[in-house]
């Protein structure tokens, strides 16, 4: 028996495809995702040309990704989704700095550097020195397990990035 799909009925038909999903949370997420995507498409009256441009954009983002360069993480940041996710799950308190997700400058496996060591990788320029304290929301000092200060264009992914063993009061770290 053929299915008679309309702009109003297609959403429910697609959602039914997820009925056999074993993981209830995954099932919920995909059913709601389909609902929101279909509602968006109807609301803005998305055209075929606009859809193909969006698919081309996502394809190009995907082709730019490598094992060490995840452009979808950056896209999530650009769309504000990374921040929203963090704010929903870690709403912060008035005196505390907002938390953050690992951003596009995070490098897995970056080297460990002693406090005060040069992490520039011989990049020329004026060194940056950082000297500061990390305090909890009551003003008490907190030891911080690591820091990723920056990047250098055209260099190895770990240039100007390191993990330090920051003490309650740490010395300058040049990069």
Short mmCIF file of N, CA and C in Angstrom, two decimals, residues 20-162:
data_model
loop_
_atom_site.label_atom_id
_atom_site.label_comp_id
_atom_site.label_asym_id
_atom_site.label_seq_id
_atom_site.Cartn_x
_atom_site.Cartn_y
_atom_site.Cartn_z
N UNK A 20 12.03 1.53 16.25
CA UNK A 20 12.77 0.35 16.69
C UNK A 20 14.11 0.66 17.34
N UNK A 21 14.44 1.91 17.50
CA UNK A 21 15.72 2.29 18.10
C UNK A 21 15.77 1.83 19.55
N UNK A 22 16.79 1.05 19.88
CA UNK A 22 16.89 0.47 21.23
C UNK A 22 17.20 1.50 22.30
N UNK A 23 18.11 2.40 22.02
CA UNK A 23 18.49 3.42 23.01
C UNK A 23 17.40 4.50 23.02
N UNK A 24 16.68 4.59 24.12
CA UNK A 24 15.55 5.52 24.22
C UNK A 24 15.98 6.98 24.05
N UNK A 25 17.16 7.34 24.56
CA UNK A 25 17.62 8.72 24.43
C UNK A 25 17.95 9.05 22.98
N UNK A 26 18.62 8.14 22.29
CA UNK A 26 18.93 8.35 20.87
C UNK A 26 17.62 8.46 20.08
N UNK A 27 16.67 7.62 20.38
CA UNK A 27 15.36 7.66 19.73
C UNK A 27 14.70 9.03 19.94
N UNK A 28 14.69 9.49 21.19
CA UNK A 28 14.10 10.80 21.49
C UNK A 28 14.80 11.92 20.72
N UNK A 29 16.13 11.89 20.71
CA UNK A 29 16.89 12.95 20.04
C UNK A 29 16.59 13.01 18.55
N UNK A 30 16.55 11.86 17.89
CA UNK A 30 16.30 11.86 16.45
C UNK A 30 14.86 12.24 16.12
N UNK A 31 13.91 11.79 16.92
CA UNK A 31 12.50 12.16 16.68
C UNK A 31 12.33 13.67 16.82
N UNK A 32 12.94 14.26 17.85
CA UNK A 32 12.84 15.72 18.05
C UNK A 32 13.61 16.48 16.97
N UNK A 33 14.78 15.95 16.58
CA UNK A 33 15.55 16.59 15.51
C UNK A 33 14.74 16.65 14.23
N UNK A 34 14.12 15.55 13.86
CA UNK A 34 13.28 15.52 12.66
C UNK A 34 12.15 16.54 12.80
N UNK A 35 11.52 16.58 13.96
CA UNK A 35 10.42 17.53 14.17
C UNK A 35 10.88 18.97 13.95
N UNK A 36 12.01 19.34 14.58
CA UNK A 36 12.50 20.71 14.46
C UNK A 36 12.97 21.04 13.05
N UNK A 37 13.65 20.12 12.40
CA UNK A 37 14.10 20.36 11.01
C UNK A 37 12.92 20.54 10.07
N UNK A 38 11.92 19.70 10.22
CA UNK A 38 10.74 19.80 9.36
C UNK A 38 9.96 21.08 9.65
N UNK A 39 9.82 21.42 10.94
CA UNK A 39 9.13 22.67 11.29
C UNK A 39 9.89 23.87 10.72
N UNK A 40 11.21 23.86 10.83
CA UNK A 40 12.03 24.94 10.27
C UNK A 40 11.81 25.06 8.77
N UNK A 41 11.84 23.92 8.08
CA UNK A 41 11.68 23.91 6.62
C UNK A 41 10.32 24.49 6.22
N UNK A 42 9.29 24.12 6.95
CA UNK A 42 7.95 24.66 6.65
C UNK A 42 7.88 26.14 6.99
N UNK A 43 8.48 26.54 8.12
CA UNK A 43 8.41 27.94 8.57
C UNK A 43 9.07 28.89 7.58
N UNK A 44 10.27 28.54 7.11
CA UNK A 44 11.00 29.45 6.21
C UNK A 44 10.74 29.15 4.74
N UNK A 45 9.96 28.09 4.48
CA UNK A 45 9.64 27.66 3.11
C UNK A 45 10.92 27.46 2.31
N UNK A 46 11.82 26.64 2.89
CA UNK A 46 13.12 26.35 2.30
C UNK A 46 12.95 25.84 0.87
N UNK A 47 13.75 26.38 -0.04
CA UNK A 47 13.67 25.95 -1.45
C UNK A 47 14.70 24.86 -1.72
N UNK A 48 14.53 24.16 -2.82
CA UNK A 48 15.50 23.14 -3.22
C UNK A 48 16.88 23.73 -3.42
N UNK A 49 16.96 24.89 -4.07
CA UNK A 49 18.27 25.53 -4.28
C UNK A 49 18.95 25.87 -2.96
N UNK A 50 18.17 26.39 -2.00
CA UNK A 50 18.74 26.72 -0.70
C UNK A 50 19.22 25.46 0.02
N UNK A 51 18.46 24.37 -0.10
CA UNK A 51 18.84 23.11 0.52
C UNK A 51 20.14 22.58 -0.08
N UNK A 52 20.25 22.64 -1.41
CA UNK A 52 21.48 22.16 -2.06
C UNK A 52 22.68 23.02 -1.68
N UNK A 53 22.48 24.33 -1.53
CA UNK A 53 23.58 25.19 -1.07
C UNK A 53 24.01 24.80 0.34
N UNK A 54 23.05 24.52 1.19
CA UNK A 54 23.37 24.09 2.57
C UNK A 54 24.12 22.77 2.55
N UNK A 55 23.68 21.83 1.73
CA UNK A 55 24.35 20.52 1.66
C UNK A 55 25.76 20.68 1.09
N UNK A 56 25.93 21.56 0.12
CA UNK A 56 27.25 21.82 -0.44
C UNK A 56 28.16 22.41 0.65
N UNK A 57 27.64 23.34 1.42
CA UNK A 57 28.41 23.93 2.51
C UNK A 57 28.85 22.86 3.50
N UNK A 58 27.91 22.00 3.94
CA UNK A 58 28.26 20.96 4.90
C UNK A 58 29.25 19.96 4.32
N UNK A 59 29.11 19.66 3.03
CA UNK A 59 30.06 18.76 2.38
C UNK A 59 31.46 19.36 2.39
N UNK A 60 31.55 20.67 2.08
CA UNK A 60 32.87 21.32 2.08
C UNK A 60 33.46 21.38 3.48
N UNK A 61 32.63 21.61 4.49
CA UNK A 61 33.10 21.58 5.88
C UNK A 61 33.67 20.20 6.18
N UNK A 62 32.95 19.16 5.80
CA UNK A 62 33.40 17.79 6.05
C UNK A 62 34.71 17.48 5.35
N UNK A 63 34.88 17.94 4.14
CA UNK A 63 36.11 17.68 3.40
C UNK A 63 37.31 18.41 3.99
N UNK A 64 37.06 19.48 4.73
CA UNK A 64 38.14 20.24 5.35
C UNK A 64 38.63 19.58 6.64
N UNK A 65 37.80 18.73 7.21
CA UNK A 65 38.17 18.05 8.47
C UNK A 65 39.30 17.06 8.25
N UNK A 66 40.15 16.98 9.24
CA UNK A 66 41.23 15.99 9.29
C UNK A 66 41.24 15.42 10.70
N UNK A 67 42.07 14.43 10.98
CA UNK A 67 42.14 13.92 12.36
C UNK A 67 42.53 14.98 13.39
N UNK A 68 43.18 16.06 12.98
CA UNK A 68 43.59 17.10 13.92
C UNK A 68 42.87 18.42 13.69
N UNK A 69 41.97 18.48 12.72
CA UNK A 69 41.24 19.72 12.42
C UNK A 69 39.76 19.38 12.24
N UNK A 70 38.96 19.68 13.25
CA UNK A 70 37.55 19.34 13.23
C UNK A 70 36.71 20.60 12.99
N UNK A 71 36.41 20.86 11.72
CA UNK A 71 35.67 22.06 11.36
C UNK A 71 34.23 22.04 11.86
N UNK A 72 33.66 20.86 12.11
CA UNK A 72 32.30 20.82 12.64
C UNK A 72 32.25 21.35 14.06
N UNK A 73 33.35 21.21 14.81
CA UNK A 73 33.42 21.82 16.15
C UNK A 73 33.39 23.33 16.01
N UNK A 74 34.15 23.87 15.06
CA UNK A 74 34.15 25.31 14.83
C UNK A 74 32.77 25.77 14.36
N UNK A 75 32.13 25.01 13.48
CA UNK A 75 30.79 25.35 13.01
C UNK A 75 29.81 25.38 14.19
N UNK A 76 29.94 24.42 15.08
CA UNK A 76 29.11 24.40 16.28
C UNK A 76 29.33 25.67 17.10
N UNK A 77 30.58 26.12 17.18
CA UNK A 77 30.89 27.36 17.89
C UNK A 77 30.26 28.57 17.18
N UNK A 78 30.40 28.62 15.86
CA UNK A 78 29.86 29.74 15.08
C UNK A 78 28.35 29.84 15.24
N UNK A 79 27.68 28.69 15.30
CA UNK A 79 26.22 28.67 15.44
C UNK A 79 25.77 28.89 16.89
N UNK A 80 26.72 29.00 17.81
CA UNK A 80 26.40 29.22 19.21
C UNK A 80 25.97 27.97 19.95
N UNK A 81 26.01 26.82 19.29
CA UNK A 81 25.55 25.59 19.92
C UNK A 81 26.49 25.13 21.04
N UNK A 82 27.80 25.28 20.84
CA UNK A 82 28.76 24.88 21.87
C UNK A 82 28.52 25.66 23.16
N UNK A 83 28.33 26.96 23.04
CA UNK A 83 28.10 27.80 24.22
C UNK A 83 26.76 27.45 24.86
N UNK A 84 25.72 27.28 24.04
CA UNK A 84 24.41 26.94 24.58
C UNK A 84 24.46 25.63 25.34
N UNK A 85 25.10 24.63 24.77
CA UNK A 85 25.23 23.34 25.43
C UNK A 85 25.89 23.49 26.80
N UNK A 86 26.96 24.25 26.84
CA UNK A 86 27.67 24.47 28.10
C UNK A 86 26.81 25.25 29.09
N UNK A 87 26.10 26.28 28.63
CA UNK A 87 25.27 27.08 29.52
C UNK A 87 24.09 26.29 30.07
N UNK A 88 23.53 25.37 29.28
CA UNK A 88 22.42 24.55 29.74
C UNK A 88 22.88 23.61 30.86
N UNK A 89 24.06 23.04 30.70
CA UNK A 89 24.53 22.04 31.66
C UNK A 89 25.41 22.58 32.77
N UNK A 90 25.96 23.79 32.59
CA UNK A 90 26.82 24.42 33.60
C UNK A 90 26.45 25.90 33.70
N UNK A 91 25.30 26.21 34.30
CA UNK A 91 24.79 27.59 34.27
C UNK A 91 25.61 28.63 35.02
N UNK A 92 26.58 28.25 35.80
CA UNK A 92 27.46 29.22 36.47
C UNK A 92 26.76 29.94 37.60
N UNK A 93 27.56 30.63 38.37
CA UNK A 93 27.03 31.44 39.46
C UNK A 93 27.60 32.84 39.30
N UNK A 94 26.91 33.81 39.80
CA UNK A 94 27.25 35.21 39.58
C UNK A 94 28.70 35.59 39.64
N UNK A 95 29.49 35.03 40.57
CA UNK A 95 30.87 35.46 40.73
C UNK A 95 31.87 34.61 39.97
N UNK A 96 31.42 33.51 39.38
CA UNK A 96 32.34 32.59 38.71
C UNK A 96 32.43 32.90 37.21
N UNK A 97 33.61 32.66 36.64
CA UNK A 97 33.78 32.77 35.20
C UNK A 97 33.00 31.63 34.55
N UNK A 98 32.32 31.93 33.45
CA UNK A 98 31.58 30.88 32.76
C UNK A 98 32.52 29.77 32.34
N UNK A 99 32.02 28.54 32.43
CA UNK A 99 32.82 27.41 31.95
C UNK A 99 32.83 27.43 30.43
N UNK A 100 33.65 26.57 29.84
CA UNK A 100 33.72 26.50 28.39
C UNK A 100 34.06 25.09 27.97
N UNK A 101 33.69 24.75 26.76
CA UNK A 101 34.03 23.46 26.19
C UNK A 101 35.43 23.53 25.61
N UNK A 102 36.01 22.38 25.32
CA UNK A 102 37.29 22.39 24.61
C UNK A 102 37.03 23.01 23.25
N UNK A 103 37.74 24.04 22.92
CA UNK A 103 37.49 24.75 21.68
C UNK A 103 38.35 24.28 20.53
N UNK A 104 38.28 25.01 19.42
CA UNK A 104 39.01 24.60 18.22
C UNK A 104 40.53 24.70 18.37
N UNK A 105 41.02 25.35 19.43
CA UNK A 105 42.46 25.47 19.63
C UNK A 105 43.02 24.38 20.52
N UNK A 106 42.15 23.52 21.04
CA UNK A 106 42.61 22.42 21.88
C UNK A 106 43.33 21.39 21.01
N UNK A 107 44.48 20.91 21.50
CA UNK A 107 45.24 19.90 20.77
C UNK A 107 45.47 18.72 21.70
N UNK A 108 44.93 17.57 21.32
CA UNK A 108 45.16 16.34 22.09
C UNK A 108 46.63 15.97 21.99
N UNK A 109 47.22 15.54 23.09
CA UNK A 109 48.60 15.09 23.07
C UNK A 109 49.63 16.21 23.02
N UNK A 110 49.22 17.42 23.32
CA UNK A 110 50.19 18.52 23.33
C UNK A 110 51.22 18.25 24.41
N UNK A 111 52.44 18.79 24.26
CA UNK A 111 53.49 18.48 25.22
C UNK A 111 53.27 19.17 26.57
N UNK A 112 53.90 18.64 27.59
CA UNK A 112 53.88 19.27 28.90
C UNK A 112 55.10 20.19 28.98
N UNK A 113 54.90 21.38 29.50
CA UNK A 113 56.00 22.34 29.63
C UNK A 113 56.10 22.79 31.08
N UNK A 114 57.32 22.97 31.54
CA UNK A 114 57.55 23.50 32.88
C UNK A 114 57.10 24.96 32.90
N UNK A 115 56.64 25.40 34.05
CA UNK A 115 56.26 26.81 34.17
C UNK A 115 57.46 27.69 33.87
N UNK A 116 57.24 28.70 33.07
CA UNK A 116 58.29 29.63 32.71
C UNK A 116 59.09 29.23 31.48
N UNK A 117 58.82 28.06 30.90
CA UNK A 117 59.59 27.63 29.73
C UNK A 117 59.05 28.26 28.45
N UNK A 118 59.88 28.30 27.42
CA UNK A 118 59.53 28.88 26.13
C UNK A 118 58.79 27.83 25.31
N UNK A 119 57.55 28.11 24.94
CA UNK A 119 56.76 27.17 24.15
C UNK A 119 56.50 27.70 22.74
N UNK A 120 57.30 28.68 22.32
CA UNK A 120 57.06 29.34 21.04
C UNK A 120 57.41 28.48 19.83
N UNK A 121 58.20 27.44 20.02
CA UNK A 121 58.62 26.67 18.85
C UNK A 121 59.43 27.51 17.89
N UNK A 122 60.16 28.47 18.43
CA UNK A 122 61.02 29.38 17.67
C UNK A 122 60.25 30.31 16.75
N UNK A 123 58.97 30.56 17.07
CA UNK A 123 58.19 31.56 16.34
C UNK A 123 58.74 32.92 16.72
N UNK A 124 59.00 33.76 15.72
CA UNK A 124 59.56 35.08 16.02
C UNK A 124 58.44 36.02 16.46
N UNK A 125 58.83 37.04 17.18
CA UNK A 125 57.87 38.03 17.65
C UNK A 125 58.08 38.33 19.12
N UNK A 126 57.24 39.16 19.63
CA UNK A 126 57.32 39.56 21.03
C UNK A 126 56.67 38.49 21.89
N UNK A 127 57.42 37.95 22.86
CA UNK A 127 56.83 36.92 23.73
C UNK A 127 55.68 37.47 24.56
N UNK A 128 54.73 36.62 24.85
CA UNK A 128 53.65 36.96 25.75
C UNK A 128 53.94 36.27 27.08
N UNK A 129 53.84 37.02 28.14
CA UNK A 129 54.04 36.44 29.47
C UNK A 129 52.71 36.50 30.20
N UNK A 130 52.37 35.41 30.83
CA UNK A 130 51.12 35.35 31.58
C UNK A 130 51.45 35.13 33.04
N UNK A 131 50.85 35.92 33.88
CA UNK A 131 51.03 35.78 35.31
C UNK A 131 49.67 36.04 35.93
N UNK A 132 49.14 35.08 36.66
CA UNK A 132 47.82 35.28 37.23
C UNK A 132 47.49 34.27 38.29
N UNK A 133 46.26 34.37 38.79
CA UNK A 133 45.78 33.45 39.80
C UNK A 133 44.41 32.96 39.38
N UNK A 134 44.10 31.73 39.77
CA UNK A 134 42.77 31.18 39.55
C UNK A 134 42.15 31.00 40.92
N UNK A 135 40.96 31.57 41.09
CA UNK A 135 40.28 31.53 42.38
C UNK A 135 38.92 30.85 42.23
N UNK A 136 38.48 30.19 43.29
CA UNK A 136 37.13 29.63 43.25
C UNK A 136 36.13 30.74 43.54
N UNK A 137 34.84 30.43 43.53
CA UNK A 137 33.82 31.46 43.69
C UNK A 137 33.82 32.10 45.07
N UNK A 138 34.55 31.49 46.03
CA UNK A 138 34.70 32.09 47.36
C UNK A 138 35.99 32.89 47.50
N UNK A 139 36.80 32.95 46.42
CA UNK A 139 38.04 33.71 46.45
C UNK A 139 39.26 32.93 46.88
N UNK A 140 39.11 31.63 47.07
CA UNK A 140 40.25 30.80 47.48
C UNK A 140 41.03 30.34 46.25
N UNK A 141 42.38 30.31 46.32
CA UNK A 141 43.19 29.88 45.18
C UNK A 141 42.90 28.42 44.80
N UNK A 142 42.97 28.14 43.50
CA UNK A 142 42.72 26.80 42.96
C UNK A 142 43.90 26.41 42.08
N UNK A 143 44.42 25.19 42.24
CA UNK A 143 45.47 24.69 41.35
C UNK A 143 44.82 24.28 40.03
N UNK A 144 45.43 24.64 38.92
CA UNK A 144 44.88 24.37 37.60
C UNK A 144 45.76 23.35 36.89
N UNK A 145 45.18 22.28 36.34
CA UNK A 145 45.99 21.22 35.75
C UNK A 145 46.60 21.53 34.40
N UNK A 146 46.17 22.55 33.70
CA UNK A 146 46.76 22.79 32.40
C UNK A 146 46.28 24.07 31.76
N UNK A 147 46.99 24.47 30.69
CA UNK A 147 46.66 25.71 30.00
C UNK A 147 47.07 25.57 28.55
N UNK A 148 46.25 26.03 27.64
CA UNK A 148 46.57 26.03 26.22
C UNK A 148 46.50 27.48 25.75
N UNK A 149 47.63 28.15 25.61
CA UNK A 149 47.60 29.59 25.38
C UNK A 149 47.30 30.08 23.98
N UNK A 150 47.66 29.39 22.92
CA UNK A 150 47.44 30.00 21.62
C UNK A 150 47.91 29.14 20.49
N UNK A 151 48.20 29.78 19.34
CA UNK A 151 48.57 29.06 18.14
C UNK A 151 49.54 29.90 17.31
N UNK A 152 50.16 29.26 16.36
CA UNK A 152 51.05 29.95 15.43
C UNK A 152 50.70 29.46 14.03
N UNK A 153 50.28 30.35 13.16
CA UNK A 153 49.87 30.00 11.82
C UNK A 153 50.99 29.33 11.04
N UNK A 154 50.67 28.23 10.36
CA UNK A 154 51.64 27.55 9.52
C UNK A 154 52.64 26.71 10.28
N UNK A 155 52.44 26.51 11.55
CA UNK A 155 53.36 25.73 12.38
C UNK A 155 52.71 24.42 12.80
N UNK A 156 53.50 23.58 13.43
CA UNK A 156 52.97 22.32 13.96
C UNK A 156 51.82 22.63 14.91
N UNK A 157 50.82 21.74 14.99
CA UNK A 157 49.66 22.01 15.84
C UNK A 157 50.00 22.25 17.30
N UNK A 158 51.13 21.77 17.77
CA UNK A 158 51.50 21.94 19.18
C UNK A 158 52.35 23.18 19.43
N UNK A 159 52.71 23.94 18.38
CA UNK A 159 53.48 25.17 18.58
C UNK A 159 52.62 26.16 19.36
N UNK A 160 53.18 26.72 20.40
CA UNK A 160 52.51 27.68 21.29
C UNK A 160 51.35 27.06 22.04
N UNK A 161 51.34 25.74 22.15
CA UNK A 161 50.30 25.06 22.93
C UNK A 161 50.98 24.04 23.81
N UNK A 162 50.58 23.98 25.05
CA UNK A 162 51.18 23.03 25.96
C UNK A 162 50.25 22.76 27.12
#
